CSV table of C-alpha atoms and ligand atoms in Angstrom, one decimal:
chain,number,residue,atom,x,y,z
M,1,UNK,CA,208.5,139.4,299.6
M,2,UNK,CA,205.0,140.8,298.3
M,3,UNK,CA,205.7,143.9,299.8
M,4,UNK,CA,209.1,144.2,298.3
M,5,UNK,CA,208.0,142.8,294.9
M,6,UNK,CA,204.9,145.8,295.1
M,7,UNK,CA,207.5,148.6,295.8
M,8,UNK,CA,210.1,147.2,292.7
M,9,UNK,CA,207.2,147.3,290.5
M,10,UNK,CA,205.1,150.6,291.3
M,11,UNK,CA,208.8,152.7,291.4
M,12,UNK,CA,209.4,150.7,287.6
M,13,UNK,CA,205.9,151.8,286.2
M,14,UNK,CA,204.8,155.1,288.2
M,15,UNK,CA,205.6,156.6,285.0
M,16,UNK,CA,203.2,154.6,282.8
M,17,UNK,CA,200.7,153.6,285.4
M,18,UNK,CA,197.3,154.8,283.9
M,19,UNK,CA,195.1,157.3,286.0
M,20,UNK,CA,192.0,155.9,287.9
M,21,UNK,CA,190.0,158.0,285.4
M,22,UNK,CA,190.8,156.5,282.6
M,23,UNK,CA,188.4,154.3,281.2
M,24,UNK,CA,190.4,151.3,280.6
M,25,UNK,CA,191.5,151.5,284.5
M,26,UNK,CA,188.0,152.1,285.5
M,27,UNK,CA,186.7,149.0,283.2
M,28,UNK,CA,189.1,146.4,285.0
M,29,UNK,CA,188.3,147.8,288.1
M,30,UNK,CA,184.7,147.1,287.5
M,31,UNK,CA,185.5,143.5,286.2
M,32,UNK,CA,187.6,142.7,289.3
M,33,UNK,CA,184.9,144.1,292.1
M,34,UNK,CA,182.3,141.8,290.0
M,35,UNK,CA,184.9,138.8,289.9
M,36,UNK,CA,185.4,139.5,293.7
M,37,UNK,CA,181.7,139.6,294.6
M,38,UNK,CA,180.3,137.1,292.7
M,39,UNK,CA,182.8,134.6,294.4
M,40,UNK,CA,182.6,136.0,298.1
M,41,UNK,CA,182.1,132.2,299.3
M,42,UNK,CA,185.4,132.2,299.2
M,43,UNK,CA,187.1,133.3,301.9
M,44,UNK,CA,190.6,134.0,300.7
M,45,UNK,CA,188.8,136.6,298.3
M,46,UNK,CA,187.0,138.5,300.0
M,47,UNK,CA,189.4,139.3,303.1
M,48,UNK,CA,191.5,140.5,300.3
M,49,UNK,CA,191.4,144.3,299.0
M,50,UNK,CA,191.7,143.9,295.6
M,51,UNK,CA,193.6,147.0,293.6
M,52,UNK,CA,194.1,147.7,290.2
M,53,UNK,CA,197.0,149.4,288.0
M,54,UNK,CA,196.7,149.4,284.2
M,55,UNK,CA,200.3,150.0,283.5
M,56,UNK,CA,199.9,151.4,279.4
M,57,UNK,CA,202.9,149.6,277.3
M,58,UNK,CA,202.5,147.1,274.5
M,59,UNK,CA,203.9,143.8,276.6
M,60,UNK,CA,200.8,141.1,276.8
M,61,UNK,CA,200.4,140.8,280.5
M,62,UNK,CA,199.0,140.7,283.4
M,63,UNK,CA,199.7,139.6,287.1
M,64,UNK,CA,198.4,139.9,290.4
M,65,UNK,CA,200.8,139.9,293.8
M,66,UNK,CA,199.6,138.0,297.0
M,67,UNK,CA,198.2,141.2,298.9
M,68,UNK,CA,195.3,141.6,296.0
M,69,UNK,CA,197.0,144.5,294.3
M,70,UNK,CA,196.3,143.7,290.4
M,71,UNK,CA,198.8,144.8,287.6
M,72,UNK,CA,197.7,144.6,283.6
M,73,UNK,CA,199.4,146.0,281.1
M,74,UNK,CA,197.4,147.8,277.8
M,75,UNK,CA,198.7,145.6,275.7
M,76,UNK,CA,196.7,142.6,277.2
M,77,UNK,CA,193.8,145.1,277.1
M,78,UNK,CA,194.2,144.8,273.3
M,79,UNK,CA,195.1,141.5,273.0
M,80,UNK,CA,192.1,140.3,274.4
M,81,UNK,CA,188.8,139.8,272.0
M,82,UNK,CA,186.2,141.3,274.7
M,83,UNK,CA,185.0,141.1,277.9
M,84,UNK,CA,184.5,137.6,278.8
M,85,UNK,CA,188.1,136.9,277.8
M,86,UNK,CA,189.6,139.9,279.9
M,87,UNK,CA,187.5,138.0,282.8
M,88,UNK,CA,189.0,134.8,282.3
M,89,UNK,CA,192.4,136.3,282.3
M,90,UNK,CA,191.9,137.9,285.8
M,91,UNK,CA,190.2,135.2,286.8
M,92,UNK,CA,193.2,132.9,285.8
M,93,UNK,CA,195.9,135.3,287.8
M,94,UNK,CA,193.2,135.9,290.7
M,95,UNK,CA,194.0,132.2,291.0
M,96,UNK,CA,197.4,132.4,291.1
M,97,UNK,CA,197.0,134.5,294.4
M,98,UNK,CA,194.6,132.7,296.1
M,99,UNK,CA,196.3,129.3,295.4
M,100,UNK,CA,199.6,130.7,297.2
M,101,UNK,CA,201.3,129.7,293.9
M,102,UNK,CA,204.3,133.1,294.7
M,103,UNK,CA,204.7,131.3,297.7
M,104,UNK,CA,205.0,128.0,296.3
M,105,UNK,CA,207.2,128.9,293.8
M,106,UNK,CA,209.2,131.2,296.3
M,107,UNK,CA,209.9,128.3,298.2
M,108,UNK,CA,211.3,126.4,295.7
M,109,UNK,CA,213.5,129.0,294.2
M,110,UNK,CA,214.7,128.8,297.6
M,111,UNK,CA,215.2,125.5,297.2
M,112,UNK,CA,217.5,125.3,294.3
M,113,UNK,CA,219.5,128.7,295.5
M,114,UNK,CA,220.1,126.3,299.0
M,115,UNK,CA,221.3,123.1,296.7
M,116,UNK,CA,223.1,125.1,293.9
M,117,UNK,CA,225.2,126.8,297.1
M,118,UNK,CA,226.2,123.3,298.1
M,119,UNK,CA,226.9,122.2,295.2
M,120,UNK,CA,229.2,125.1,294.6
M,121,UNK,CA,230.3,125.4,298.1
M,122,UNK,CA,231.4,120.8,297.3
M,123,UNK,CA,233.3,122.3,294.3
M,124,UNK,CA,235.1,125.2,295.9
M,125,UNK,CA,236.3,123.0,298.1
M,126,UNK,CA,238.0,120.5,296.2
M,127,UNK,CA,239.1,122.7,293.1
M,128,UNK,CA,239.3,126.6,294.8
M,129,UNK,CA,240.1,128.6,291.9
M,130,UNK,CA,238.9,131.7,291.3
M,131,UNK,CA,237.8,131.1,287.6
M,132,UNK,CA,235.6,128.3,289.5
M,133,UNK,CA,234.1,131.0,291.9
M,134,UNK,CA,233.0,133.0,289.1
M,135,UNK,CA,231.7,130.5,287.2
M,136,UNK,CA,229.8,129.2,290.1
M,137,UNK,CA,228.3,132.9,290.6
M,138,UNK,CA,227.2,133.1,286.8
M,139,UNK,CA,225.8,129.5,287.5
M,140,UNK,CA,223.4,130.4,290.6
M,141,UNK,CA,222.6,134.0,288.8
M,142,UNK,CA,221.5,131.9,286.0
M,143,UNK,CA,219.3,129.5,288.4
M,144,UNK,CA,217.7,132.4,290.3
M,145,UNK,CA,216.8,134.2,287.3
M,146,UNK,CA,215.7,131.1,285.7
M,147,UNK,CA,213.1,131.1,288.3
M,148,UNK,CA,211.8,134.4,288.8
M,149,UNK,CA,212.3,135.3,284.7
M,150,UNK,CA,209.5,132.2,284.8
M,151,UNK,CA,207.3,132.8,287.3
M,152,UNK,CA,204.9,129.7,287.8
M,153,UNK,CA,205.4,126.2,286.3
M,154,UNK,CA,203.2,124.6,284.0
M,155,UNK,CA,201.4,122.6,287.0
M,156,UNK,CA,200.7,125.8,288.7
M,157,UNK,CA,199.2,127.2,285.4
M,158,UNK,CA,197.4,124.2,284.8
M,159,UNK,CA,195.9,124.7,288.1
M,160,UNK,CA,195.4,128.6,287.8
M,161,UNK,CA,193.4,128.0,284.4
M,162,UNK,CA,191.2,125.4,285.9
M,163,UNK,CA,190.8,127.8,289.1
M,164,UNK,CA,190.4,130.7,286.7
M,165,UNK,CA,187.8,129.3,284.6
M,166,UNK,CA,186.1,128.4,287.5
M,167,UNK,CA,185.9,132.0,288.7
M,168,UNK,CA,184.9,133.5,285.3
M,169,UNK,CA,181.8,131.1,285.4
M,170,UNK,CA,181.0,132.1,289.0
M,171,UNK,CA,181.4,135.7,287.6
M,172,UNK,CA,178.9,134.8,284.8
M,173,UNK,CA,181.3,135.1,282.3
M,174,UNK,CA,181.2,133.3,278.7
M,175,UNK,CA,183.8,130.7,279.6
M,176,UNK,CA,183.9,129.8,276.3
M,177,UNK,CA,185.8,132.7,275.4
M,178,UNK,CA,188.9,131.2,277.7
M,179,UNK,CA,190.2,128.5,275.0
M,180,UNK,CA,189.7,131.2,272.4
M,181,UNK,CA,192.4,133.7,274.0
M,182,UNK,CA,194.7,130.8,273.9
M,183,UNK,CA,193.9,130.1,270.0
M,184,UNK,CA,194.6,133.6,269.2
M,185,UNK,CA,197.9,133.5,271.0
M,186,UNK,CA,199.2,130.8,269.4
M,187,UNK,CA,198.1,132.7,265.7
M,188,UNK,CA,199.7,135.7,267.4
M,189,UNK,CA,202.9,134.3,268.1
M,190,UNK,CA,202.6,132.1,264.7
M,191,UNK,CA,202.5,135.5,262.6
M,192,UNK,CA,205.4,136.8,264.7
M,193,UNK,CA,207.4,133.7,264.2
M,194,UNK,CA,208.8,134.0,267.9
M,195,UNK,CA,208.1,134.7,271.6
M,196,UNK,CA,208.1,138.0,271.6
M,197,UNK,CA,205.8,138.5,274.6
M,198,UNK,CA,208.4,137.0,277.1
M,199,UNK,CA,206.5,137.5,280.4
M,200,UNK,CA,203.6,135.8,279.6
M,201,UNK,CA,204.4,133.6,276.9
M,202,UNK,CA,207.3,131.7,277.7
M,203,UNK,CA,206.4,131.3,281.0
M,204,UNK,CA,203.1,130.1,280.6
M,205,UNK,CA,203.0,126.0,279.1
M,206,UNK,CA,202.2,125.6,275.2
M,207,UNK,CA,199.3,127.3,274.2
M,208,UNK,CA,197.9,124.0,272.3
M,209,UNK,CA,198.2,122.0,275.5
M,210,UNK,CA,196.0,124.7,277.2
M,211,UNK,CA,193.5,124.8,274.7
M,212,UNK,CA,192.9,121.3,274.5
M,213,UNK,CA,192.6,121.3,278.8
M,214,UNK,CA,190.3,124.2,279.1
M,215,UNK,CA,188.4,122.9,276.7
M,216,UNK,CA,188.3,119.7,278.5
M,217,UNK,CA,186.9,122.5,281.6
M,218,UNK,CA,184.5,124.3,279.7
M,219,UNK,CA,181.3,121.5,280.5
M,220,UNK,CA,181.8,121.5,283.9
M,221,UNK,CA,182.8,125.8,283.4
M,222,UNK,CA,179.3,125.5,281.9
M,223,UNK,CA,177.4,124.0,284.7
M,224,UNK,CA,178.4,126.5,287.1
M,225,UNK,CA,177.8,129.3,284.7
M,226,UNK,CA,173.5,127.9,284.2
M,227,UNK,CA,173.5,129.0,287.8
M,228,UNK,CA,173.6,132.4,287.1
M,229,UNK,CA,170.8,134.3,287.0
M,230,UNK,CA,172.2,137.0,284.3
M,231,UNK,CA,171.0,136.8,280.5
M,232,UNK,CA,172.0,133.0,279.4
M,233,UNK,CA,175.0,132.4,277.6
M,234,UNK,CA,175.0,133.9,273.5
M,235,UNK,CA,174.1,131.3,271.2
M,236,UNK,CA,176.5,131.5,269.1
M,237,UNK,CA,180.0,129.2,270.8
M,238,UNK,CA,182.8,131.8,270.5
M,239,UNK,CA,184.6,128.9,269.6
M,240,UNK,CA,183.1,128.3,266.3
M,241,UNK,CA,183.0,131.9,265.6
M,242,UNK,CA,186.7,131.9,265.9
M,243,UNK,CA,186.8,128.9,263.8
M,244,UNK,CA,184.8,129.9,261.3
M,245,UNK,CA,186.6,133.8,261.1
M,246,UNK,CA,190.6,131.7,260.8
M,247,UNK,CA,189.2,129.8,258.0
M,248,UNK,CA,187.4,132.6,256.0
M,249,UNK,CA,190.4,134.5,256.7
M,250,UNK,CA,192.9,131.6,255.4
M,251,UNK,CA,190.7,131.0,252.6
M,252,UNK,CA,191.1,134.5,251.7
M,253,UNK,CA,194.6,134.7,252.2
M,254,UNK,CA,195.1,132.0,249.8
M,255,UNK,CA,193.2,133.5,246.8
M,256,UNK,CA,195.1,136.8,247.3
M,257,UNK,CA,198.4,134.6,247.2
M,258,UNK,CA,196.4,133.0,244.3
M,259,UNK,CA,196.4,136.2,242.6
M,260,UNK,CA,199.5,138.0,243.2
M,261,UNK,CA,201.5,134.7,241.5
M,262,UNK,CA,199.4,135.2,239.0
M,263,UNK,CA,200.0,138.8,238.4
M,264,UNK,CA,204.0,137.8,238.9
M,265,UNK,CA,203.6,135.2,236.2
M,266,UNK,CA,202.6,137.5,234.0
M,267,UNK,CA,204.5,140.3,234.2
M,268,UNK,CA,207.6,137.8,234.1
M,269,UNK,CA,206.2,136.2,231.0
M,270,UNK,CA,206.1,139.8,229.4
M,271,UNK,CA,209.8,140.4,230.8
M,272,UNK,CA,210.9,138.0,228.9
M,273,UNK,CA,209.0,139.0,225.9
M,274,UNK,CA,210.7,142.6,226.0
M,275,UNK,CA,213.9,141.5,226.5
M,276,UNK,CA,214.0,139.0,223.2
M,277,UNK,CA,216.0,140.6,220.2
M,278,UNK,CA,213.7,143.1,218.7
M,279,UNK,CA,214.5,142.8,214.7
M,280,UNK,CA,213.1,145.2,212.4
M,281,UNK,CA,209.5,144.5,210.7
M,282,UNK,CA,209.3,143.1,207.5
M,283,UNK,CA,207.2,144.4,205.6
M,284,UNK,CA,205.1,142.3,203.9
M,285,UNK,CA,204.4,142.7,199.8
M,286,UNK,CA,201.2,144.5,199.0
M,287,UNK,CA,200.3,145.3,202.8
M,288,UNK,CA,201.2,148.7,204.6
M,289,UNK,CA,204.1,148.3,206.7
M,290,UNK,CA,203.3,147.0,210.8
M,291,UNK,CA,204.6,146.8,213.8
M,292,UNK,CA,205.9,143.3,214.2
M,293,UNK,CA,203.6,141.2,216.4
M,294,UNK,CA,206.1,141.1,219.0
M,295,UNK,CA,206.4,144.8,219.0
M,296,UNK,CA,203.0,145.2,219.1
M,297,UNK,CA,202.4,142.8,221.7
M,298,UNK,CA,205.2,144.6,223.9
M,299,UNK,CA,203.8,147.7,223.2
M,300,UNK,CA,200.4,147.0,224.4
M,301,UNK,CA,201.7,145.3,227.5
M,302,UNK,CA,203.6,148.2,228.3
M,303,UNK,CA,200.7,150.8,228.1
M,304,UNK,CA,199.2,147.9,229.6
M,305,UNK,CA,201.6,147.8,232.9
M,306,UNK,CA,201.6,151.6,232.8
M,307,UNK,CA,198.3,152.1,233.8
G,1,LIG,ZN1,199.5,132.3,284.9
């Protein structure tokens, strides 16, 4: 199935595959070989030869098949805020692999395709209608795509993050940075106001239920990171960073908004103005003739909005 899987997906993206040259490919490549050697106590990773292919399109992805060969797409590239969050991320689908998750899930798929045959097979045989066959195709289509259109279920993400976490810190890797990814997701998908990143979002479990577990991961992340013996971890949480940036930029948003009611107020208030009946001035005795107020109100306003 790997091997099948591999040839579907390098004939759907030899067009946009990146070269080896590239910097981008040449960057992951780095990070996996460091994620690989850091972690060569275990024995699953280093019998495998890991390969990478930056495939350049906007979708936020990235997988990895059984046999070690590694697929992220550019857009993930750009999604993520740095280094130590790429890591987690290829730590997280490294996981996947080395857990046998496509092979858990594979089985199960097979599973439900077995069952939703006999129930359909139990229903042919009491009602065979045609109608009914068709319907029974469009139901197992449904059920098979189902399960490949979401590739791992929440418990097998659950365990990838914890896994993946785990490997970032063995790689020396801020771990700190893994809940962040997650926060700017959710922000991400807020702003967009859907799931418009299909193949990772929706199959991967709510991004608030994630940050609060790796979060929960991120002490005992921690302890495994101390025993590095690279530069300590930045002072600064990345956490609170991104805290502290979403509020300044929130508060900032909000005085803008602020503003620009303002500034529609007013310009309504001197809509109004301009459109009341205009009468004539009346001159008043023993002064020069004026402009009305009004007039002279709307008049300034409207050199006023000119400029
Ligand atoms: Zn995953």
């Amino acid at each position: 199935m790997t091997k099948e899987a591999l040839s579907k997906y390098m004939e759907e993206f030899k067009d946009s595959l990146i070269a080896p040259s590239d910097p981008r490919h040449q960057a992951v490549e780095l990070l996996v070989r460091i994620l690989a050697e850091r972690i060569q106590d275990i024995a699953e990773i280093s019998s495998v030869p890991w390969t990478v292919h930056v495939v350049d399109g906007p979708t936020i992805n990235a997988f990895v098949l059984p046999n070690g060969k590694v697929f992220i797409f550019t857009g993930m590239l750009e999604a993520v805020a740095g280094i130590h969050q790429l890591v987690f991320i290829l730590g997280h689908e490294i996981a996947h692999a080395l857990i046998g998750h496509a092979a858990e899930q594979a089985s199960l798929s097979h599973v439900v395709e077995l069952l939703s045959l006999i129930l359909l097979t139990a229903i042919w045989a009491i009602c065979p209608r045609d109608s009914l066959a068709v319907l029974g195709q469009w139901i197992q289509s449904k059920l098979v795509q189902f399960l490949f259109n979401r590739p791992f279920s929440r418990k097998l993400e659950a365990e990838a993050d914890q896994v993946g976490l785990r490997l970032a810190a063995k790689a020396c890797a801020d771990v700190r940075a893994g809940p962040v990814f997650w926060q700017q997701m959710e922000i991400y998908d807020q702003l967009r106001g859907e799931p418009t990143i299909p193949e990772w979002l929706s199959t991967h479990p709510s991004h608030q239920n994630r940050v609060r577990q790796l979060d929960r991961l991120v002490p005992e992340a921690l302890e495994l990171r101390a025993r590095c013996d690279f530069p300590g971890l930045p002072k600064a949480d990345p956490r609170v960073i991104f805290h502290q940036t979403v509020k300044l930029l929130l508060d900032n948003a909000k005085k803008q908004e602020k503003i620009a009611q303002e500034e529609k107020n007013e310009k309504r208030r001197s809509e109004v103005m301009l459109s009341l009946p205009q009468s004539p001035p009346v001159p008043t005795p023993g002064s020069q003739p004026q402009l009305g107020g009004l007039q002279a109100t709307s008049a300034l306003l409207q050199t006023l909005l000119s400029k």
